[in-house]
JSON list of C-alpha atoms and ligand atoms in Angstrom, two decimals:
[
{"chain": "I", "resi": 1, "resn": "UNK", "atom": "CA", "xyz": [0.31, -0.11, 0.20]},
{"chain": "I", "resi": 2, "resn": "UNK", "atom": "CA", "xyz": [1.04, 3.43, -0.45]},
{"chain": "I", "resi": 3, "resn": "UNK", "atom": "CA", "xyz": [1.85, 5.98, 1.83]},
{"chain": "I", "resi": 4, "resn": "UNK", "atom": "CA", "xyz": [-0.02, 9.40, 1.82]},
{"chain": "I", "resi": 5, "resn": "UNK", "atom": "CA", "xyz": [1.44, 10.61, 4.78]},
{"chain": "I", "resi": 6, "resn": "UNK", "atom": "CA", "xyz": [2.77, 10.54, 8.25]},
{"chain": "I", "resi": 7, "resn": "UNK", "atom": "CA", "xyz": [0.90, 12.11, 11.00]},
{"chain": "I", "resi": 8, "resn": "UNK", "atom": "CA", "xyz": [2.63, 12.56, 14.44]},
{"chain": "I", "resi": 9, "resn": "UNK", "atom": "CA", "xyz": [1.19, 10.22, 17.53]},
{"chain": "I", "resi": 10, "resn": "UNK", "atom": "CA", "xyz": [3.97, 10.31, 20.27]},
{"chain": "I", "resi": 11, "resn": "UNK", "atom": "CA", "xyz": [6.53, 13.14, 19.77]},
{"chain": "I", "resi": 12, "resn": "UNK", "atom": "CA", "xyz": [9.83, 12.54, 20.86]},
{"chain": "I", "resi": 13, "resn": "UNK", "atom": "CA", "xyz": [9.85, 13.94, 24.24]},
{"chain": "I", "resi": 14, "resn": "UNK", "atom": "CA", "xyz": [6.66, 12.14, 25.40]},
{"chain": "I", "resi": 15, "resn": "UNK", "atom": "CA", "xyz": [8.04, 8.83, 24.14]},
{"chain": "I", "resi": 16, "resn": "UNK", "atom": "CA", "xyz": [11.38, 10.09, 26.16]},
{"chain": "I", "resi": 17, "resn": "UNK", "atom": "CA", "xyz": [8.90, 10.62, 29.82]},
{"chain": "I", "resi": 18, "resn": "UNK", "atom": "CA", "xyz": [7.27, 7.46, 29.19]},
{"chain": "I", "resi": 19, "resn": "UNK", "atom": "CA", "xyz": [11.43, 5.53, 28.76]},
{"chain": "I", "resi": 20, "resn": "UNK", "atom": "CA", "xyz": [12.22, 7.34, 31.86]},
{"chain": "I", "resi": 21, "resn": "UNK", "atom": "CA", "xyz": [9.14, 6.04, 33.59]},
{"chain": "I", "resi": 22, "resn": "UNK", "atom": "CA", "xyz": [9.64, 2.62, 32.03]},
{"chain": "I", "resi": 23, "resn": "UNK", "atom": "CA", "xyz": [13.27, 2.54, 33.21]},
{"chain": "I", "resi": 24, "resn": "UNK", "atom": "CA", "xyz": [12.59, 3.62, 37.04]},
{"chain": "I", "resi": 25, "resn": "UNK", "atom": "CA", "xyz": [10.04, 0.76, 37.21]},
{"chain": "I", "resi": 26, "resn": "UNK", "atom": "CA", "xyz": [12.59, -2.04, 35.95]},
{"chain": "I", "resi": 27, "resn": "UNK", "atom": "CA", "xyz": [15.21, -0.88, 37.99]},
{"chain": "I", "resi": 28, "resn": "UNK", "atom": "CA", "xyz": [13.25, -1.20, 41.17]},
{"chain": "I", "resi": 29, "resn": "UNK", "atom": "CA", "xyz": [12.15, -4.68, 39.73]},
{"chain": "I", "resi": 30, "resn": "UNK", "atom": "CA", "xyz": [15.38, -5.80, 39.16]},
{"chain": "I", "resi": 31, "resn": "UNK", "atom": "CA", "xyz": [17.51, -3.42, 42.11]},
{"chain": "I", "resi": 32, "resn": "UNK", "atom": "CA", "xyz": [19.36, -7.33, 43.68]},
{"chain": "I", "resi": 33, "resn": "UNK", "atom": "CA", "xyz": [20.80, -7.10, 40.27]},
{"chain": "I", "resi": 34, "resn": "UNK", "atom": "CA", "xyz": [21.72, -10.10, 37.37]},
{"chain": "I", "resi": 35, "resn": "UNK", "atom": "CA", "xyz": [19.40, -8.46, 34.88]},
{"chain": "I", "resi": 36, "resn": "UNK", "atom": "CA", "xyz": [19.74, -9.98, 31.34]},
{"chain": "I", "resi": 37, "resn": "UNK", "atom": "CA", "xyz": [18.22, -7.15, 28.66]},
{"chain": "I", "resi": 38, "resn": "UNK", "atom": "CA", "xyz": [17.14, -9.07, 25.62]},
{"chain": "I", "resi": 39, "resn": "UNK", "atom": "CA", "xyz": [16.58, -6.70, 22.41]},
{"chain": "I", "resi": 40, "resn": "UNK", "atom": "CA", "xyz": [14.31, -7.54, 19.45]},
{"chain": "I", "resi": 41, "resn": "UNK", "atom": "CA", "xyz": [15.76, -6.57, 16.12]},
{"chain": "I", "resi": 42, "resn": "UNK", "atom": "CA", "xyz": [15.23, -4.79, 14.26]},
{"chain": "I", "resi": 43, "resn": "UNK", "atom": "CA", "xyz": [12.70, -2.38, 15.68]},
{"chain": "I", "resi": 44, "resn": "UNK", "atom": "CA", "xyz": [13.35, -2.04, 19.05]},
{"chain": "I", "resi": 45, "resn": "UNK", "atom": "CA", "xyz": [16.90, -1.00, 18.41]},
{"chain": "I", "resi": 46, "resn": "UNK", "atom": "CA", "xyz": [16.64, 2.59, 19.13]},
{"chain": "I", "resi": 47, "resn": "UNK", "atom": "CA", "xyz": [13.60, 2.19, 22.03]},
{"chain": "I", "resi": 48, "resn": "UNK", "atom": "CA", "xyz": [16.50, -0.29, 24.05]},
{"chain": "I", "resi": 49, "resn": "UNK", "atom": "CA", "xyz": [19.47, 1.90, 23.57]},
{"chain": "I", "resi": 50, "resn": "UNK", "atom": "CA", "xyz": [16.96, 4.75, 24.96]},
{"chain": "I", "resi": 51, "resn": "UNK", "atom": "CA", "xyz": [16.30, 2.50, 28.13]},
{"chain": "I", "resi": 52, "resn": "UNK", "atom": "CA", "xyz": [19.36, 1.03, 28.37]},
{"chain": "I", "resi": 53, "resn": "UNK", "atom": "CA", "xyz": [21.19, 4.35, 29.12]},
{"chain": "I", "resi": 54, "resn": "UNK", "atom": "CA", "xyz": [18.51, 4.65, 32.16]},
{"chain": "I", "resi": 55, "resn": "UNK", "atom": "CA", "xyz": [18.81, 1.53, 33.68]},
{"chain": "I", "resi": 56, "resn": "UNK", "atom": "CA", "xyz": [21.94, 1.13, 37.11]},
{"chain": "I", "resi": 57, "resn": "UNK", "atom": "CA", "xyz": [21.45, -2.41, 37.76]},
{"chain": "I", "resi": 58, "resn": "UNK", "atom": "CA", "xyz": [24.51, -3.12, 35.62]},
{"chain": "I", "resi": 59, "resn": "UNK", "atom": "CA", "xyz": [22.63, -5.72, 32.94]},
{"chain": "I", "resi": 60, "resn": "UNK", "atom": "CA", "xyz": [24.24, -7.51, 30.37]},
{"chain": "I", "resi": 61, "resn": "UNK", "atom": "CA", "xyz": [22.59, -7.63, 26.85]},
{"chain": "I", "resi": 62, "resn": "UNK", "atom": "CA", "xyz": [21.86, -9.16, 24.11]},
{"chain": "I", "resi": 63, "resn": "UNK", "atom": "CA", "xyz": [20.13, -9.62, 20.45]},
{"chain": "I", "resi": 64, "resn": "UNK", "atom": "CA", "xyz": [17.72, -11.45, 19.10]},
{"chain": "I", "resi": 65, "resn": "UNK", "atom": "CA", "xyz": [16.25, -11.06, 15.41]},
{"chain": "I", "resi": 66, "resn": "UNK", "atom": "CA", "xyz": [12.98, -13.01, 14.76]},
{"chain": "I", "resi": 67, "resn": "UNK", "atom": "CA", "xyz": [10.74, -12.23, 11.10]},
{"chain": "I", "resi": 68, "resn": "UNK", "atom": "CA", "xyz": [6.86, -13.00, 11.54]},
{"chain": "I", "resi": 69, "resn": "UNK", "atom": "CA", "xyz": [5.64, -13.48, 7.79]},
{"chain": "I", "resi": 70, "resn": "UNK", "atom": "CA", "xyz": [2.35, -11.34, 6.54]},
{"chain": "I", "resi": 71, "resn": "UNK", "atom": "CA", "xyz": [1.26, -8.74, 4.31]},
{"chain": "I", "resi": 72, "resn": "UNK", "atom": "CA", "xyz": [3.07, -5.35, 5.01]},
{"chain": "I", "resi": 73, "resn": "UNK", "atom": "CA", "xyz": [0.97, -4.24, 7.91]},
{"chain": "I", "resi": 74, "resn": "UNK", "atom": "CA", "xyz": [0.02, -7.65, 9.57]},
{"chain": "I", "resi": 75, "resn": "UNK", "atom": "CA", "xyz": [2.02, -10.14, 11.02]},
{"chain": "I", "resi": 76, "resn": "UNK", "atom": "CA", "xyz": [0.54, -13.69, 9.75]},
{"chain": "I", "resi": 77, "resn": "UNK", "atom": "CA", "xyz": [1.37, -15.38, 13.50]},
{"chain": "I", "resi": 78, "resn": "UNK", "atom": "CA", "xyz": [4.17, -17.86, 11.20]},
{"chain": "I", "resi": 79, "resn": "UNK", "atom": "CA", "xyz": [7.38, -17.01, 13.38]},
{"chain": "I", "resi": 80, "resn": "UNK", "atom": "CA", "xyz": [11.02, -18.27, 12.42]},
{"chain": "I", "resi": 81, "resn": "UNK", "atom": "CA", "xyz": [14.04, -17.02, 14.22]},
{"chain": "I", "resi": 82, "resn": "UNK", "atom": "CA", "xyz": [16.61, -15.21, 12.43]},
{"chain": "I", "resi": 83, "resn": "UNK", "atom": "CA", "xyz": [19.38, -14.53, 14.95]},
{"chain": "I", "resi": 84, "resn": "UNK", "atom": "CA", "xyz": [19.62, -16.59, 18.46]},
{"chain": "I", "resi": 85, "resn": "UNK", "atom": "CA", "xyz": [20.49, -14.88, 21.57]},
{"chain": "I", "resi": 86, "resn": "UNK", "atom": "CA", "xyz": [24.30, -15.72, 22.81]},
{"chain": "I", "resi": 87, "resn": "UNK", "atom": "CA", "xyz": [24.09, -15.78, 26.54]},
{"chain": "I", "resi": 88, "resn": "UNK", "atom": "CA", "xyz": [23.36, -18.94, 28.28]},
{"chain": "I", "resi": 89, "resn": "UNK", "atom": "CA", "xyz": [19.90, -17.66, 30.27]},
{"chain": "I", "resi": 90, "resn": "UNK", "atom": "CA", "xyz": [19.68, -20.77, 32.37]},
{"chain": "I", "resi": 91, "resn": "UNK", "atom": "CA", "xyz": [18.95, -19.51, 35.74]},
{"chain": "I", "resi": 92, "resn": "UNK", "atom": "CA", "xyz": [18.89, -15.66, 34.59]},
{"chain": "I", "resi": 93, "resn": "UNK", "atom": "CA", "xyz": [16.56, -13.00, 35.11]},
{"chain": "I", "resi": 94, "resn": "UNK", "atom": "CA", "xyz": [15.43, -12.19, 31.62]},
{"chain": "I", "resi": 95, "resn": "UNK", "atom": "CA", "xyz": [13.95, -8.84, 30.23]},
{"chain": "I", "resi": 96, "resn": "UNK", "atom": "CA", "xyz": [12.64, -8.75, 26.67]},
{"chain": "I", "resi": 97, "resn": "UNK", "atom": "CA", "xyz": [12.24, -5.78, 24.93]},
{"chain": "I", "resi": 98, "resn": "UNK", "atom": "CA", "xyz": [10.30, -5.61, 22.00]},
{"chain": "I", "resi": 99, "resn": "UNK", "atom": "CA", "xyz": [8.91, -2.40, 19.71]},
{"chain": "I", "resi": 100, "resn": "UNK", "atom": "CA", "xyz": [5.06, -3.73, 19.17]},
{"chain": "I", "resi": 101, "resn": "UNK", "atom": "CA", "xyz": [2.83, -6.45, 20.59]},
{"chain": "I", "resi": 102, "resn": "UNK", "atom": "CA", "xyz": [0.34, -6.58, 18.37]},
{"chain": "I", "resi": 103, "resn": "UNK", "atom": "CA", "xyz": [-1.47, -10.16, 18.15]},
{"chain": "I", "resi": 104, "resn": "UNK", "atom": "CA", "xyz": [1.32, -11.90, 20.34]},
{"chain": "I", "resi": 105, "resn": "UNK", "atom": "CA", "xyz": [2.29, -14.06, 17.82]},
{"chain": "I", "resi": 106, "resn": "UNK", "atom": "CA", "xyz": [6.32, -12.78, 17.90]},
{"chain": "I", "resi": 107, "resn": "UNK", "atom": "CA", "xyz": [6.33, -12.66, 22.07]},
{"chain": "I", "resi": 108, "resn": "UNK", "atom": "CA", "xyz": [4.67, -16.14, 22.22]},
{"chain": "I", "resi": 109, "resn": "UNK", "atom": "CA", "xyz": [7.50, -17.68, 20.49]},
{"chain": "I", "resi": 110, "resn": "UNK", "atom": "CA", "xyz": [10.62, -16.20, 21.65]},
{"chain": "I", "resi": 111, "resn": "UNK", "atom": "CA", "xyz": [8.75, -15.87, 25.40]},
{"chain": "I", "resi": 112, "resn": "UNK", "atom": "CA", "xyz": [8.20, -20.09, 25.12]},
{"chain": "I", "resi": 113, "resn": "UNK", "atom": "CA", "xyz": [12.35, -20.44, 23.86]},
{"chain": "I", "resi": 114, "resn": "UNK", "atom": "CA", "xyz": [13.43, -18.08, 26.46]},
{"chain": "I", "resi": 115, "resn": "UNK", "atom": "CA", "xyz": [11.64, -20.62, 28.77]},
{"chain": "I", "resi": 116, "resn": "UNK", "atom": "CA", "xyz": [13.16, -23.68, 27.17]},
{"chain": "I", "resi": 117, "resn": "UNK", "atom": "CA", "xyz": [16.43, -22.41, 27.53]},
{"chain": "I", "resi": 118, "resn": "UNK", "atom": "CA", "xyz": [15.77, -22.06, 31.47]},
{"chain": "I", "resi": 119, "resn": "UNK", "atom": "CA", "xyz": [15.28, -18.71, 32.38]},
{"chain": "I", "resi": 120, "resn": "UNK", "atom": "CA", "xyz": [14.46, -17.69, 35.87]},
{"chain": "I", "resi": 121, "resn": "UNK", "atom": "CA", "xyz": [12.75, -15.00, 35.48]},
{"chain": "I", "resi": 122, "resn": "UNK", "atom": "CA", "xyz": [10.75, -13.94, 32.22]},
{"chain": "I", "resi": 123, "resn": "UNK", "atom": "CA", "xyz": [8.99, -10.47, 31.62]},
{"chain": "I", "resi": 124, "resn": "UNK", "atom": "CA", "xyz": [8.92, -7.89, 28.98]},
{"chain": "I", "resi": 125, "resn": "UNK", "atom": "CA", "xyz": [8.72, -4.55, 28.03]},
{"chain": "I", "resi": 126, "resn": "UNK", "atom": "CA", "xyz": [7.41, -3.19, 24.70]},
{"chain": "I", "resi": 127, "resn": "UNK", "atom": "CA", "xyz": [7.31, 0.39, 23.77]},
{"chain": "I", "resi": 128, "resn": "UNK", "atom": "CA", "xyz": [3.83, -0.14, 22.25]},
{"chain": "I", "resi": 129, "resn": "UNK", "atom": "CA", "xyz": [1.31, -2.37, 23.51]},
{"chain": "I", "resi": 130, "resn": "UNK", "atom": "CA", "xyz": [-2.10, -2.76, 21.22]},
{"chain": "I", "resi": 131, "resn": "UNK", "atom": "CA", "xyz": [-3.51, -4.99, 23.65]},
{"chain": "I", "resi": 132, "resn": "UNK", "atom": "CA", "xyz": [-6.88, -4.90, 22.26]},
{"chain": "I", "resi": 133, "resn": "UNK", "atom": "CA", "xyz": [-5.77, -6.76, 19.12]},
{"chain": "I", "resi": 134, "resn": "UNK", "atom": "CA", "xyz": [-4.50, -9.34, 21.51]},
{"chain": "I", "resi": 135, "resn": "UNK", "atom": "CA", "xyz": [-5.13, -13.14, 20.31]},
{"chain": "I", "resi": 136, "resn": "UNK", "atom": "CA", "xyz": [-3.31, -14.83, 23.05]},
{"chain": "I", "resi": 137, "resn": "UNK", "atom": "CA", "xyz": [-3.36, -14.31, 27.04]},
{"chain": "I", "resi": 138, "resn": "UNK", "atom": "CA", "xyz": [0.07, -12.82, 26.85]},
{"chain": "I", "resi": 139, "resn": "UNK", "atom": "CA", "xyz": [0.30, -9.19, 29.00]},
{"chain": "I", "resi": 140, "resn": "UNK", "atom": "CA", "xyz": [3.57, -6.95, 28.76]},
{"chain": "I", "resi": 141, "resn": "UNK", "atom": "CA", "xyz": [5.08, -6.64, 31.90]},
{"chain": "I", "resi": 142, "resn": "UNK", "atom": "CA", "xyz": [6.41, -3.17, 31.24]},
{"chain": "I", "resi": 143, "resn": "UNK", "atom": "CA", "xyz": [4.26, -0.93, 28.80]},
{"chain": "I", "resi": 144, "resn": "UNK", "atom": "CA", "xyz": [4.82, 2.27, 27.15]},
{"chain": "I", "resi": 145, "resn": "UNK", "atom": "CA", "xyz": [1.81, 3.33, 25.39]},
{"chain": "I", "resi": 146, "resn": "UNK", "atom": "CA", "xyz": [-1.21, 1.29, 24.50]},
{"chain": "I", "resi": 147, "resn": "UNK", "atom": "CA", "xyz": [-2.66, 2.05, 20.84]},
{"chain": "I", "resi": 148, "resn": "UNK", "atom": "CA", "xyz": [-6.02, 0.11, 19.79]},
{"chain": "I", "resi": 149, "resn": "UNK", "atom": "CA", "xyz": [-5.53, 0.88, 16.34]},
{"chain": "I", "resi": 150, "resn": "UNK", "atom": "CA", "xyz": [-3.00, 1.88, 13.22]},
{"chain": "I", "resi": 151, "resn": "UNK", "atom": "CA", "xyz": [-0.12, 1.39, 12.31]},
{"chain": "I", "resi": 152, "resn": "UNK", "atom": "CA", "xyz": [2.80, 3.15, 13.67]},
{"chain": "I", "resi": 153, "resn": "UNK", "atom": "CA", "xyz": [6.67, 3.68, 12.08]},
{"chain": "I", "resi": 154, "resn": "UNK", "atom": "CA", "xyz": [9.36, 6.19, 13.84]},
{"chain": "I", "resi": 155, "resn": "UNK", "atom": "CA", "xyz": [12.06, 5.41, 16.69]},
{"chain": "I", "resi": 156, "resn": "UNK", "atom": "CA", "xyz": [12.96, 2.27, 15.31]},
{"chain": "I", "resi": 157, "resn": "UNK", "atom": "CA", "xyz": [9.75, 0.96, 13.68]},
{"chain": "I", "resi": 158, "resn": "UNK", "atom": "CA", "xyz": [9.19, 0.36, 9.81]},
{"chain": "I", "resi": 159, "resn": "UNK", "atom": "CA", "xyz": [6.88, 0.24, 6.99]},
{"chain": "I", "resi": 160, "resn": "UNK", "atom": "CA", "xyz": [8.25, -1.78, 4.29]},
{"chain": "I", "resi": 161, "resn": "UNK", "atom": "CA", "xyz": [12.01, -1.04, 6.07]},
{"chain": "I", "resi": 162, "resn": "UNK", "atom": "CA", "xyz": [11.14, 3.30, 5.71]},
{"chain": "I", "resi": 163, "resn": "UNK", "atom": "CA", "xyz": [11.02, 5.39, 8.65]},
{"chain": "I", "resi": 164, "resn": "UNK", "atom": "CA", "xyz": [13.32, 4.11, 11.27]},
{"chain": "I", "resi": 165, "resn": "UNK", "atom": "CA", "xyz": [14.96, 6.98, 11.44]},
{"chain": "I", "resi": 166, "resn": "UNK", "atom": "CA", "xyz": [12.50, 9.18, 12.75]},
{"chain": "I", "resi": 167, "resn": "UNK", "atom": "CA", "xyz": [12.97, 10.18, 16.05]},
{"chain": "I", "resi": 168, "resn": "UNK", "atom": "CA", "xyz": [9.08, 10.30, 16.70]},
{"chain": "I", "resi": 169, "resn": "UNK", "atom": "CA", "xyz": [6.23, 8.06, 16.04]},
{"chain": "I", "resi": 170, "resn": "UNK", "atom": "CA", "xyz": [4.26, 8.53, 13.31]},
{"chain": "I", "resi": 171, "resn": "UNK", "atom": "CA", "xyz": [0.67, 6.75, 12.34]},
{"chain": "I", "resi": 172, "resn": "UNK", "atom": "CA", "xyz": [0.71, 6.16, 8.46]},
{"chain": "I", "resi": 173, "resn": "UNK", "atom": "CA", "xyz": [-2.43, 7.38, 6.47]},
{"chain": "I", "resi": 174, "resn": "UNK", "atom": "CA", "xyz": [-2.52, 5.19, 3.55]},
{"chain": "I", "resi": 175, "resn": "UNK", "atom": "CA", "xyz": [-3.85, 6.11, -0.20]},
{"chain": "I", "resi": 176, "resn": "UNK", "atom": "CA", "xyz": [-6.63, 4.32, -0.52]},
{"chain": "I", "resi": 177, "resn": "UNK", "atom": "CA", "xyz": [-6.65, 1.15, -2.82]},
{"chain": "U", "resi": 135, "resn": "IMP", "atom": "P1", "xyz": [2.02, -9.78, 16.65]},
{"chain": "U", "resi": 135, "resn": "IMP", "atom": "O1", "xyz": [4.03, -10.68, 16.45]},
{"chain": "U", "resi": 135, "resn": "IMP", "atom": "O2", "xyz": [1.46, -9.63, 16.14]},
{"chain": "U", "resi": 135, "resn": "IMP", "atom": "O3", "xyz": [2.55, -9.23, 17.98]},
{"chain": "U", "resi": 135, "resn": "IMP", "atom": "O4", "xyz": [2.93, -8.76, 16.00]},
{"chain": "U", "resi": 135, "resn": "IMP", "atom": "C1", "xyz": [4.40, -7.78, 16.49]},
{"chain": "U", "resi": 135, "resn": "IMP", "atom": "C2", "xyz": [5.87, -7.88, 15.17]},
{"chain": "U", "resi": 135, "resn": "IMP", "atom": "O5", "xyz": [4.76, -6.88, 14.13]},
{"chain": "U", "resi": 135, "resn": "IMP", "atom": "C3", "xyz": [6.27, -6.31, 16.20]},
{"chain": "U", "resi": 135, "resn": "IMP", "atom": "O6", "xyz": [7.74, -7.06, 15.95]},
{"chain": "U", "resi": 135, "resn": "IMP", "atom": "C4", "xyz": [6.63, -5.55, 14.61]},
{"chain": "U", "resi": 135, "resn": "IMP", "atom": "O7", "xyz": [7.55, -5.68, 14.43]},
{"chain": "U", "resi": 135, "resn": "IMP", "atom": "C5", "xyz": [5.80, -5.37, 13.95]},
{"chain": "U", "resi": 135, "resn": "IMP", "atom": "N1", "xyz": [4.46, -4.25, 14.27]},
{"chain": "U", "resi": 135, "resn": "IMP", "atom": "C6", "xyz": [2.50, -4.89, 14.75]},
{"chain": "U", "resi": 135, "resn": "IMP", "atom": "N2", "xyz": [2.74, -3.61, 14.73]},
{"chain": "U", "resi": 135, "resn": "IMP", "atom": "C7", "xyz": [3.92, -3.00, 13.98]},
{"chain": "U", "resi": 135, "resn": "IMP", "atom": "C8", "xyz": [3.50, -0.83, 13.68]},
{"chain": "U", "resi": 135, "resn": "IMP", "atom": "O8", "xyz": [2.28, -0.59, 14.00]},
{"chain": "U", "resi": 135, "resn": "IMP", "atom": "N3", "xyz": [4.96, -0.88, 13.50]},
{"chain": "U", "resi": 135, "resn": "IMP", "atom": "C9", "xyz": [5.50, -1.44, 13.02]},
{"chain": "U", "resi": 135, "resn": "IMP", "atom": "N4", "xyz": [5.45, -2.49, 13.27]},
{"chain": "U", "resi": 135, "resn": "IMP", "atom": "C10", "xyz": [4.47, -3.03, 13.92]},
{"chain": "U", "resi": 136, "resn": "MG", "atom": "MG1", "xyz": [9.73, -6.26, 15.88]}
]
């Protein structure tokens, strides 16, 4: 689908405030340390790095990359792993950091893998929680913003690999088909 216009939804200032609030809650939750923070590539990279700079419990970090196949703006529920973590997660406190949780299929897949890898605790931070579109019983432990509809880009998030560089978050208005 062709993009007609972008409309700003969350400014970079609003994002920074929300990220700082999440960091405060995460610091409190993991104040005893031993945290492994895992960035879900590519979309979460900007959120992850801004969040990480505010984490004061000395986390280790790692990265995973998944692909969920579907048409442009919806995921199909078929998820595959493109890059696994390199850290041994057995007995560790693991925090997955994702950009958007939509149906929940991607996070269900990753959480199951990390549980199988023996994580001691497993929690999820997501910048945007599309809670009304959830098709699983997954809950986001550290949600940034919740959104009921619309496809968003910017601040790491893409539409067909574009717009990741924008410092704010925008909804896309598509041209009529
Ligand atoms: P789920 O598996 O249906 O929960 O979809 C989650 C994945 O779809 C995320 O990792 C995002 O990459 C992508 N996604 C869902 N909604 C959006 C959006 O509005 N903008 C950009 N990516 C999105
Ligand atoms: Mg993603």
